Short mmCIF file of C-alpha atoms in Angstrom, two decimals:
data_model
loop_
_atom_site.label_atom_id
_atom_site.label_comp_id
_atom_site.label_asym_id
_atom_site.label_seq_id
_atom_site.Cartn_x
_atom_site.Cartn_y
_atom_site.Cartn_z
CA UNK A 1 112.99 -72.79 74.03
CA UNK A 2 113.74 -74.62 70.81
CA UNK A 3 111.88 -75.97 67.89
CA UNK A 4 112.34 -79.53 69.02
CA UNK A 5 109.14 -81.41 70.09
CA UNK A 6 108.66 -81.53 73.77
CA UNK A 7 107.08 -84.27 76.16
CA UNK A 8 106.66 -84.43 79.92
CA UNK A 9 106.75 -87.29 82.30
CA UNK A 10 104.96 -86.63 85.59
CA UNK A 11 105.63 -88.98 88.40
CA UNK A 12 102.67 -89.68 90.64
CA UNK A 13 103.08 -93.23 91.76
CA UNK A 14 104.08 -92.56 95.34
CA UNK A 15 102.00 -93.99 98.23
CA UNK A 16 101.66 -90.58 99.93
CA UNK A 17 101.35 -92.26 103.35
CA UNK A 18 102.40 -89.18 105.34
CA UNK A 19 99.24 -87.37 104.09
CA UNK A 20 97.15 -89.95 105.97
CA UNK A 21 94.38 -89.54 103.45
CA UNK A 22 92.15 -91.71 101.25
CA UNK A 23 92.58 -89.05 98.52
CA UNK A 24 95.74 -89.45 96.33
CA UNK A 25 98.46 -87.02 97.40
CA UNK A 26 98.62 -85.23 94.06
CA UNK A 27 94.90 -84.56 94.15
CA UNK A 28 94.94 -82.48 97.28
CA UNK A 29 93.98 -78.94 96.35
CA UNK A 30 95.99 -75.78 96.30
CA UNK A 31 93.74 -72.67 95.97
CA UNK A 32 90.83 -75.08 95.14
CA UNK A 33 92.59 -76.91 92.34
CA UNK A 34 94.39 -80.28 92.66
CA UNK A 35 98.09 -79.81 92.73
CA UNK A 36 98.47 -82.19 89.76
CA UNK A 37 96.30 -79.87 87.65
CA UNK A 38 98.40 -76.87 88.57
CA UNK A 39 101.34 -78.67 87.13
CA UNK A 40 99.41 -79.89 84.04
CA UNK A 41 98.23 -76.36 83.29
CA UNK A 42 101.78 -75.08 83.35
CA UNK A 43 102.97 -77.98 81.20
CA UNK A 44 100.22 -77.26 78.70
CA UNK A 45 101.25 -73.59 78.59
CA UNK A 46 104.67 -74.30 77.15
CA UNK A 47 103.43 -76.35 74.31
CA UNK A 48 104.17 -79.93 75.40
CA UNK A 49 103.08 -82.39 72.69
CA UNK A 50 102.80 -85.45 74.83
CA UNK A 51 102.30 -85.86 78.64
CA UNK A 52 102.65 -89.15 80.45
CA UNK A 53 101.53 -89.54 84.11
CA UNK A 54 103.19 -92.48 85.89
CA UNK A 55 100.66 -93.82 88.48
CA UNK A 56 100.64 -96.57 91.03
CA UNK A 57 98.50 -96.82 94.05
CA UNK A 58 94.97 -95.35 93.81
CA UNK A 59 95.59 -94.98 90.06
CA UNK A 60 91.80 -94.89 89.48
CA UNK A 61 91.56 -91.51 91.25
CA UNK A 62 94.09 -89.88 89.00
CA UNK A 63 92.52 -91.45 85.87
CA UNK A 64 89.14 -90.02 86.83
CA UNK A 65 90.72 -86.63 87.60
CA UNK A 66 92.40 -86.26 84.26
CA UNK A 67 89.58 -87.72 82.17
CA UNK A 68 89.14 -85.41 79.17
CA UNK A 69 92.76 -84.09 79.23
CA UNK A 70 95.22 -85.10 76.59
CA UNK A 71 97.40 -87.17 78.75
CA UNK A 72 98.65 -90.86 78.75
CA UNK A 73 98.83 -93.06 81.83
CA UNK A 74 101.65 -95.40 82.48
CA UNK A 75 101.55 -97.76 85.53
CA UNK A 76 104.30 -98.53 88.01
CA UNK A 77 103.04 -101.58 89.74
CA UNK A 78 106.09 -102.09 91.99
CA UNK A 79 107.66 -99.12 93.69
CA UNK A 80 111.28 -99.68 92.65
CA UNK A 81 112.47 -96.06 92.66
CA UNK A 82 112.36 -92.97 90.52
CA UNK A 83 114.47 -94.38 87.60
CA UNK A 84 112.14 -97.38 87.40
CA UNK A 85 109.14 -95.01 87.49
CA UNK A 86 110.38 -92.94 84.51
CA UNK A 87 111.09 -96.09 82.59
CA UNK A 88 107.49 -97.07 82.72
CA UNK A 89 106.71 -94.07 80.37
CA UNK A 90 108.72 -95.74 77.53
CA UNK A 91 105.83 -97.36 75.75
CA UNK A 92 103.70 -94.31 75.93
CA UNK A 93 106.44 -92.24 74.29
CA UNK A 94 107.33 -94.84 71.65
CA UNK A 95 107.96 -93.01 68.36
CA UNK A 96 108.54 -89.70 70.13
CA UNK A 97 111.76 -87.90 69.14
CA UNK A 98 112.46 -84.73 71.07
CA UNK A 99 113.14 -83.41 74.56
CA UNK A 100 111.51 -84.75 77.80
CA UNK A 101 110.88 -82.95 81.06
CA UNK A 102 110.81 -85.12 84.16
CA UNK A 103 108.44 -83.56 86.76
CA UNK A 104 106.75 -84.65 90.00
CA UNK A 105 103.02 -84.43 90.66
CA UNK A 106 103.67 -83.46 94.21
CA UNK A 107 105.96 -80.54 93.15
CA UNK A 108 103.29 -78.36 91.59
CA UNK A 109 104.70 -74.83 91.74
CA UNK A 110 107.37 -75.08 88.98
CA UNK A 111 107.00 -72.17 86.62
CA UNK A 112 106.75 -72.18 82.92
CA UNK A 113 109.96 -70.06 82.68
CA UNK A 114 111.94 -72.56 84.77
CA UNK A 115 110.73 -75.39 82.49
CA UNK A 116 111.76 -73.39 79.41
CA UNK A 117 115.18 -72.67 80.95
CA UNK A 118 115.77 -76.35 81.51
CA UNK A 119 115.05 -77.21 77.87
CA UNK A 120 117.15 -74.21 76.58
CA UNK A 121 120.13 -75.41 78.65
CA UNK A 122 119.73 -78.97 77.32
CA UNK A 123 120.08 -77.67 73.81
CA UNK A 124 122.72 -75.08 74.31
CA UNK A 125 126.12 -74.64 75.70
CA UNK A 126 128.01 -77.86 76.32
CA UNK A 127 125.29 -80.10 74.88
CA UNK A 128 124.81 -81.94 78.20
CA UNK A 129 123.47 -85.45 78.56
CA UNK A 130 120.82 -84.19 80.95
CA UNK A 131 119.94 -81.10 82.81
CA UNK A 132 119.19 -81.14 86.51
CA UNK A 133 117.28 -78.43 88.28
CA UNK A 134 119.17 -77.29 91.39
CA UNK A 135 118.13 -75.02 94.18
CA UNK A 136 119.70 -73.36 97.25
CA UNK A 137 117.37 -73.77 100.25
CA UNK A 138 117.74 -71.73 103.43
CA UNK A 139 118.53 -75.01 105.16
CA UNK A 140 120.20 -77.63 102.89
CA UNK A 141 119.49 -80.23 105.58
CA UNK A 142 119.65 -83.73 104.16
CA UNK A 143 119.18 -82.93 100.46
CA UNK A 144 121.35 -84.49 97.90
CA UNK A 145 124.19 -82.19 96.88
CA UNK A 146 125.36 -81.12 93.39
CA UNK A 147 129.02 -80.43 92.87
CA UNK A 148 129.51 -78.43 89.62
CA UNK A 149 132.10 -76.26 87.93
CA UNK A 150 131.68 -72.51 87.05
CA UNK A 151 130.02 -73.53 83.75
CA UNK A 152 127.32 -75.53 85.39
CA UNK A 153 128.70 -78.87 84.38
CA UNK A 154 128.13 -81.53 87.12
CA UNK A 155 131.18 -83.05 88.47
CA UNK A 156 129.36 -85.15 91.14
CA UNK A 157 125.92 -85.69 92.64
CA UNK A 158 125.88 -87.25 96.04
CA UNK A 159 123.27 -88.16 98.61
CA UNK A 160 123.71 -86.37 101.95
CA UNK A 161 124.38 -89.55 103.87
CA UNK A 162 127.24 -90.46 101.48
CA UNK A 163 128.75 -86.94 101.30
CA UNK A 164 131.97 -85.88 102.90
CA UNK A 165 131.98 -82.97 105.28
CA UNK A 166 133.26 -80.66 102.39
CA UNK A 167 130.52 -81.83 100.12
CA UNK A 168 127.93 -81.20 102.81
CA UNK A 169 129.01 -77.58 102.97
CA UNK A 170 128.00 -77.17 99.35
CA UNK A 171 124.41 -75.62 99.39
CA UNK A 172 123.47 -76.41 95.82
CA UNK A 173 120.80 -79.18 96.14
CA UNK A 174 119.09 -81.55 93.75
CA UNK A 175 115.35 -80.92 93.24
CA UNK A 176 115.01 -84.17 91.40
CA UNK A 177 113.50 -82.37 88.28
CA UNK A 178 115.41 -83.15 85.13
CA UNK A 179 115.32 -82.77 81.32
CA UNK A 180 116.85 -85.07 78.72
CA UNK A 181 116.54 -86.16 75.16
CA UNK A 182 114.28 -88.99 74.22
CA UNK A 183 117.02 -90.64 72.35
CA UNK A 184 119.17 -90.79 75.50
CA UNK A 185 116.91 -91.10 78.37
CA UNK A 186 115.72 -94.62 78.16
CA UNK A 187 119.05 -96.02 77.07
CA UNK A 188 120.61 -94.33 80.19
CA UNK A 189 117.91 -95.81 82.42
CA UNK A 190 118.75 -99.30 81.17
CA UNK A 191 122.29 -98.74 82.47
CA UNK A 192 121.69 -97.82 86.05
CA UNK A 193 121.72 -100.33 88.89
CA UNK A 194 119.63 -101.03 91.95
CA UNK A 195 122.81 -101.89 93.96
CA UNK A 196 121.99 -99.75 97.01
CA UNK A 197 120.55 -100.12 100.35
CA UNK A 198 116.93 -99.70 99.15
CA UNK A 199 117.35 -101.93 96.12
CA UNK A 200 115.87 -99.23 93.96
CA UNK A 201 116.69 -97.62 90.56
CA UNK A 202 117.37 -93.92 91.20
CA UNK A 203 116.90 -91.45 88.38
CA UNK A 204 119.84 -89.17 89.41
CA UNK A 205 122.19 -92.10 88.75
CA UNK A 206 122.02 -91.49 85.10
CA UNK A 207 123.92 -88.23 85.61
CA UNK A 208 126.96 -90.12 87.03
CA UNK A 209 127.22 -92.69 84.29
CA UNK A 210 130.48 -92.61 82.17
CA UNK A 211 130.47 -90.37 79.09
CA UNK A 212 129.02 -87.00 78.35
CA UNK A 213 128.69 -84.69 81.47
CA UNK A 214 125.22 -83.35 82.65
CA UNK A 215 124.58 -79.79 83.57
CA UNK A 216 122.74 -78.02 86.30
CA UNK A 217 120.68 -74.81 86.35
CA UNK A 218 119.47 -73.12 89.53
CA UNK A 219 115.83 -72.14 90.01
CA UNK A 220 115.37 -68.50 90.84
CA UNK A 221 112.93 -69.13 93.75
CA UNK A 222 113.47 -72.25 95.76
CA UNK A 223 109.70 -72.21 96.59
CA UNK A 224 109.11 -73.44 93.03
CA UNK A 225 110.55 -76.89 93.88
CA UNK A 226 108.80 -77.31 97.28
CA UNK A 227 107.42 -80.74 97.52
CA UNK A 228 104.23 -81.85 99.24
CA UNK A 229 104.44 -84.97 101.38
CA UNK A 230 102.46 -83.99 104.43
CA UNK A 231 99.60 -81.77 105.42
CA UNK A 232 102.07 -79.24 106.87
CA UNK A 233 103.90 -79.11 103.54
CA UNK A 234 100.61 -78.70 101.70
CA UNK A 235 99.74 -75.73 103.87
CA UNK A 236 103.19 -74.28 103.27
CA UNK A 237 102.77 -74.51 99.49
CA UNK A 238 99.19 -73.10 99.77
CA UNK A 239 100.62 -70.12 101.69
CA UNK A 240 103.29 -69.58 99.04
CA UNK A 241 100.65 -69.63 96.27
CA UNK A 242 98.44 -67.29 98.21
CA UNK A 243 101.28 -64.81 98.97
CA UNK A 244 102.03 -64.60 95.27
CA UNK A 245 98.47 -64.14 94.25
CA UNK A 246 97.92 -61.38 96.84
CA UNK A 247 100.99 -59.54 95.56
CA UNK A 248 99.73 -59.85 92.02
CA UNK A 249 96.28 -58.55 93.02
CA UNK A 250 97.76 -55.48 94.72
CA UNK A 251 100.07 -54.83 91.71
CA UNK A 252 96.96 -54.94 89.57
CA UNK A 253 95.30 -52.22 91.54
CA UNK A 254 93.35 -54.11 94.14
CA UNK A 255 93.45 -52.80 97.74
CA UNK A 256 93.80 -55.52 100.30
CA UNK A 257 93.51 -54.04 103.81
CA UNK A 258 95.10 -57.07 105.53
CA UNK A 259 96.55 -59.14 102.59
CA UNK A 260 97.46 -62.16 104.75
CA UNK A 261 93.85 -62.69 105.75
CA UNK A 262 92.42 -62.85 102.23
CA UNK A 263 92.35 -66.26 100.54
CA UNK A 264 91.91 -66.53 96.72
CA UNK A 265 90.78 -69.37 94.51
CA UNK A 266 92.93 -70.37 91.54
CA UNK A 267 90.50 -68.75 89.16
CA UNK A 268 89.46 -65.59 91.11
CA UNK A 269 89.10 -62.58 88.75
CA UNK A 270 89.36 -59.17 90.16
CA UNK A 271 89.42 -55.78 88.40
CA UNK A 272 91.38 -52.74 89.55
CA UNK A 273 89.90 -50.42 92.19
CA UNK A 274 88.30 -53.16 94.17
CA UNK A 275 88.74 -52.95 97.95
CA UNK A 276 88.84 -56.14 100.00
CA UNK A 277 88.71 -55.93 103.73
CA UNK A 278 90.19 -58.51 106.16
CA UNK A 279 89.18 -62.17 106.44
CA UNK A 280 87.56 -62.71 103.06
CA UNK A 281 87.63 -66.12 101.49
CA UNK A 282 86.94 -66.72 97.73
CA UNK A 283 85.93 -70.14 96.53
CA UNK A 284 86.02 -71.09 92.83
CA UNK A 285 84.29 -69.07 90.04
CA UNK A 286 84.25 -65.56 91.33
CA UNK A 287 84.43 -62.42 89.20
CA UNK A 288 84.56 -58.91 90.64
CA UNK A 289 84.23 -55.72 88.62
CA UNK A 290 85.93 -52.37 89.22
CA UNK A 291 84.78 -50.24 92.18
CA UNK A 292 83.30 -53.06 94.10
CA UNK A 293 83.93 -53.29 97.84
CA UNK A 294 84.07 -56.59 99.78
CA UNK A 295 83.68 -56.00 103.58
CA UNK A 296 85.32 -58.27 106.15
CA UNK A 297 84.49 -61.89 107.02
CA UNK A 298 82.62 -62.76 103.78
CA UNK A 299 82.73 -65.94 101.95
CA UNK A 300 82.20 -65.87 98.15
CA UNK A 301 82.08 -68.70 95.64
CA UNK A 302 80.68 -68.97 92.16
CA UNK A 303 79.44 -65.36 92.18
CA UNK A 304 79.58 -62.35 89.76
CA UNK A 305 79.92 -58.94 91.52
CA UNK A 306 79.29 -55.97 89.27
CA UNK A 307 80.76 -52.51 89.26
CA UNK A 308 80.54 -50.54 92.48
CA UNK A 309 78.61 -53.33 94.16
CA UNK A 310 78.97 -53.83 97.94
CA UNK A 311 79.17 -57.16 99.85
CA UNK A 312 79.19 -57.80 103.53
CA UNK A 313 80.42 -57.73 106.17
CA UNK A 314 79.68 -61.35 107.13
CA UNK A 315 77.94 -62.08 103.79
CA UNK A 316 77.84 -65.40 102.01
CA UNK A 317 77.51 -65.58 98.23
CA UNK A 318 76.98 -68.99 96.87
CA UNK A 319 77.15 -70.22 93.24
CA UNK A 320 74.99 -68.42 90.87
CA UNK A 321 74.77 -65.22 92.94
CA UNK A 322 74.89 -62.07 90.71
CA UNK A 323 75.12 -58.53 91.97
CA UNK A 324 74.55 -56.00 89.22
CA UNK A 325 76.05 -52.54 89.20
CA UNK A 326 75.66 -50.67 92.54
CA UNK A 327 73.77 -53.56 94.16
CA UNK A 328 74.34 -53.98 97.93
CA UNK A 329 74.47 -57.15 100.03
CA UNK A 330 74.89 -56.47 103.73
CA UNK A 331 75.68 -58.34 106.88
CA UNK A 332 74.40 -61.87 107.38
CA UNK A 333 72.87 -62.03 103.98
CA UNK A 334 73.10 -65.24 101.95
CA UNK A 335 72.45 -65.48 98.14
CA UNK A 336 72.36 -68.60 96.02
CA UNK A 337 71.40 -68.77 92.31
CA UNK A 338 69.89 -65.31 92.63
CA UNK A 339 70.32 -61.88 90.90
CA UNK A 340 70.23 -58.62 92.73
CA UNK A 341 69.53 -55.99 90.09
CA UNK A 342 71.13 -52.59 89.54
CA UNK A 343 71.02 -50.50 92.74
CA UNK A 344 68.90 -53.12 94.59
CA UNK A 345 69.62 -53.68 98.30
CA UNK A 346 69.41 -56.52 100.76
CA UNK A 347 71.10 -54.90 103.71
CA UNK A 348 70.89 -57.48 106.51
CA UNK A 349 69.71 -60.89 107.68
CA UNK A 350 68.26 -62.12 104.46
CA UNK A 351 68.23 -65.30 102.33
CA UNK A 352 67.78 -65.00 98.58
CA UNK A 353 67.74 -68.27 96.83
CA UNK A 354 66.51 -69.02 93.22
CA UNK A 355 65.40 -65.32 93.02
CA UNK A 356 65.42 -62.46 90.59
CA UNK A 357 65.39 -59.03 92.27
CA UNK A 358 64.78 -56.03 90.05
CA UNK A 359 66.46 -52.76 89.81
CA UNK A 360 66.38 -50.48 92.88
CA UNK A 361 64.25 -52.98 94.92
CA UNK A 362 64.67 -53.01 98.67
CA UNK A 363 64.65 -56.21 100.68
CA UNK A 364 64.01 -55.74 104.38
CA UNK A 365 65.86 -57.42 107.23
CA UNK A 366 64.77 -60.94 107.88
CA UNK A 367 63.31 -61.61 104.47
CA UNK A 368 63.59 -65.15 103.08
CA UNK A 369 62.74 -66.70 99.82
CA UNK A 370 61.13 -70.11 100.54
CA UNK A 371 62.48 -71.79 97.44
CA UNK A 372 62.60 -75.52 98.37
CA UNK A 373 59.80 -77.93 99.33
CA UNK A 374 62.03 -80.83 100.01
CA UNK A 375 61.77 -82.11 96.44
CA UNK A 376 62.08 -79.21 93.98
CA UNK A 377 63.40 -75.65 93.74
CA UNK A 378 61.05 -72.77 92.84
CA UNK A 379 61.73 -69.14 91.74
CA UNK A 380 60.90 -65.83 93.35
CA UNK A 381 60.64 -62.74 91.14
CA UNK A 382 60.71 -59.21 92.68
CA UNK A 383 60.10 -56.36 90.33
CA UNK A 384 61.83 -53.03 89.89
CA UNK A 385 61.48 -50.63 92.78
CA UNK A 386 59.62 -53.16 94.95
CA UNK A 387 59.83 -52.93 98.66
CA UNK A 388 59.78 -55.99 100.79
CA UNK A 389 59.05 -55.29 104.54
CA UNK A 390 61.14 -56.82 107.27
CA UNK A 391 60.64 -60.49 108.42
CA UNK A 392 58.73 -61.48 105.27
CA UNK A 393 58.62 -65.10 103.88
CA UNK A 394 58.09 -65.31 100.13
CA UNK A 395 56.85 -68.72 99.33
CA UNK A 396 58.02 -69.57 95.81
CA UNK A 397 56.92 -69.62 93.07
CA UNK A 398 55.78 -66.13 93.57
CA UNK A 399 56.06 -62.85 91.76
CA UNK A 400 56.10 -59.38 93.26
CA UNK A 401 55.32 -56.73 90.69
CA UNK A 402 57.17 -53.48 89.92
CA UNK A 403 56.81 -50.91 92.61
CA UNK A 404 54.74 -53.19 94.84
CA UNK A 405 55.07 -53.02 98.64
CA UNK A 406 54.93 -55.99 100.97
CA UNK A 407 54.15 -55.15 104.54
CA UNK A 408 56.47 -56.33 107.30
CA UNK A 409 55.81 -59.79 108.67
CA UNK A 410 54.01 -61.09 105.66
CA UNK A 411 54.00 -64.75 104.45
CA UNK A 412 53.19 -64.51 100.80
CA UNK A 413 51.80 -67.44 98.82
CA UNK A 414 50.24 -65.52 95.94
CA UNK A 415 51.51 -63.04 93.36
CA UNK A 416 51.34 -59.29 94.12
CA UNK A 417 50.55 -56.97 91.18
CA UNK A 418 52.61 -53.98 90.25
CA UNK A 419 51.95 -51.06 92.49
CA UNK A 420 49.80 -53.00 95.01
CA UNK A 421 50.35 -53.28 98.76
CA UNK A 422 50.25 -56.80 100.26
CA UNK A 423 49.51 -57.21 103.95
CA UNK A 424 49.35 -60.60 105.59
CA UNK A 425 48.88 -60.27 109.33
CA UNK A 426 46.26 -60.53 112.07
CA UNK A 427 44.54 -57.32 113.15
CA UNK A 428 46.24 -55.66 116.15
CA UNK A 429 44.16 -55.42 119.25
CA UNK A 430 44.71 -53.87 122.78
CA UNK A 431 43.37 -54.57 126.22
CA UNK A 432 43.68 -51.44 128.37
CA UNK A 433 45.57 -51.89 131.66
CA UNK A 434 45.93 -55.70 131.21
CA UNK A 435 49.73 -55.76 131.54
CA UNK A 436 49.72 -53.71 134.72
CA UNK A 437 47.02 -55.98 136.31
CA UNK A 438 49.02 -59.14 135.22
CA UNK A 439 52.23 -57.73 136.63
CA UNK A 440 50.56 -56.92 140.02
CA UNK A 441 49.07 -60.34 140.23
CA UNK A 442 52.31 -62.09 139.61
CA UNK A 443 54.20 -60.05 142.11
CA UNK A 444 51.69 -60.97 144.79
CA UNK A 445 52.12 -64.66 144.09
CA UNK A 446 55.90 -64.34 144.21
CA UNK A 447 55.86 -62.83 147.68
#
């Protein structure tokens, strides 16, 4: 990088009609975070002093999404091309003297290193008018081509439809991303024309204006400049992000039994020596400590999983779920805003909501905490070493003391003291021979 001040203009004024969505295109999530915010986080990480987002249709959605972030909003009322869109940021950058990155809200995967490389090239070498980010896709298809010399100076940029056969054989393509100096950019934009079939002002046209040549640098991974214009492209970028995150997790010492079936959130935190079986999905806000094991087909969001804890298979941990060291949640167990203490177990078919379960407690199959009366939530407290028998309903607010035992099938509405046994069931009775007589009578009727 350089010591020069840095600004970013992010274009997000497009209609996004191919998404067929009421949600603005750039607010569709990748790994649970809007793609625009992926880009903003990267921009923030390189020390950008001013960020301007150019908006158009559904601007109120973007304004609400970035509320609290240090960004300016510029409005493009009429869709008159990318050059016109960038020009709308002029007022927001008035008085700024430095370098400007031009980015796209629907191209969210550009890395900080690539952004730094663009700025470095702008201020080094041949002192170019602008720097264009080029890429070499597997299929150049109908992308605009960049013709450059061996020093990376651009000799010509041409749209595919206007290119000759020789130019079409060039595989260096224009990503649309650019860097320029604030002292040059808006002067150059004033010089471009809309004399084209669409009647629009195209940003790349500043490169071909007379005078100082521009330069191109190539992005190392073409996936960085993948744009999102449809649901299929959104899924493709999501897959790219997930593939990278899985690779990083394994490099950090996490075992993924079937990596392609594990889906992370943008903020998932996993320590080394964690094992994750197939078909596990992480929502936002998950932290997993070393030695934990996540069995298959589990869904986890907003949960903290302690050292050597065990989750699943087929478990669901909702926000506020906490498993302390060595705790176990088994198959078809759901937790929400509940803590399972050190060494405690809920092995199967259980719901723990708004609950605090003490160390080494055992929760039998079919147990539920009845925490909601239709209006308010109430808390259940289960003490250390307590044993809750199968198919019990604990009607909150209720407290089970340390070492207490609740017999199977109980519906508890009152507290149980430490060390006590609580039984809530009718006395069992038997009628000798009744079943045999009944069966015989029914068989006679059936004949």
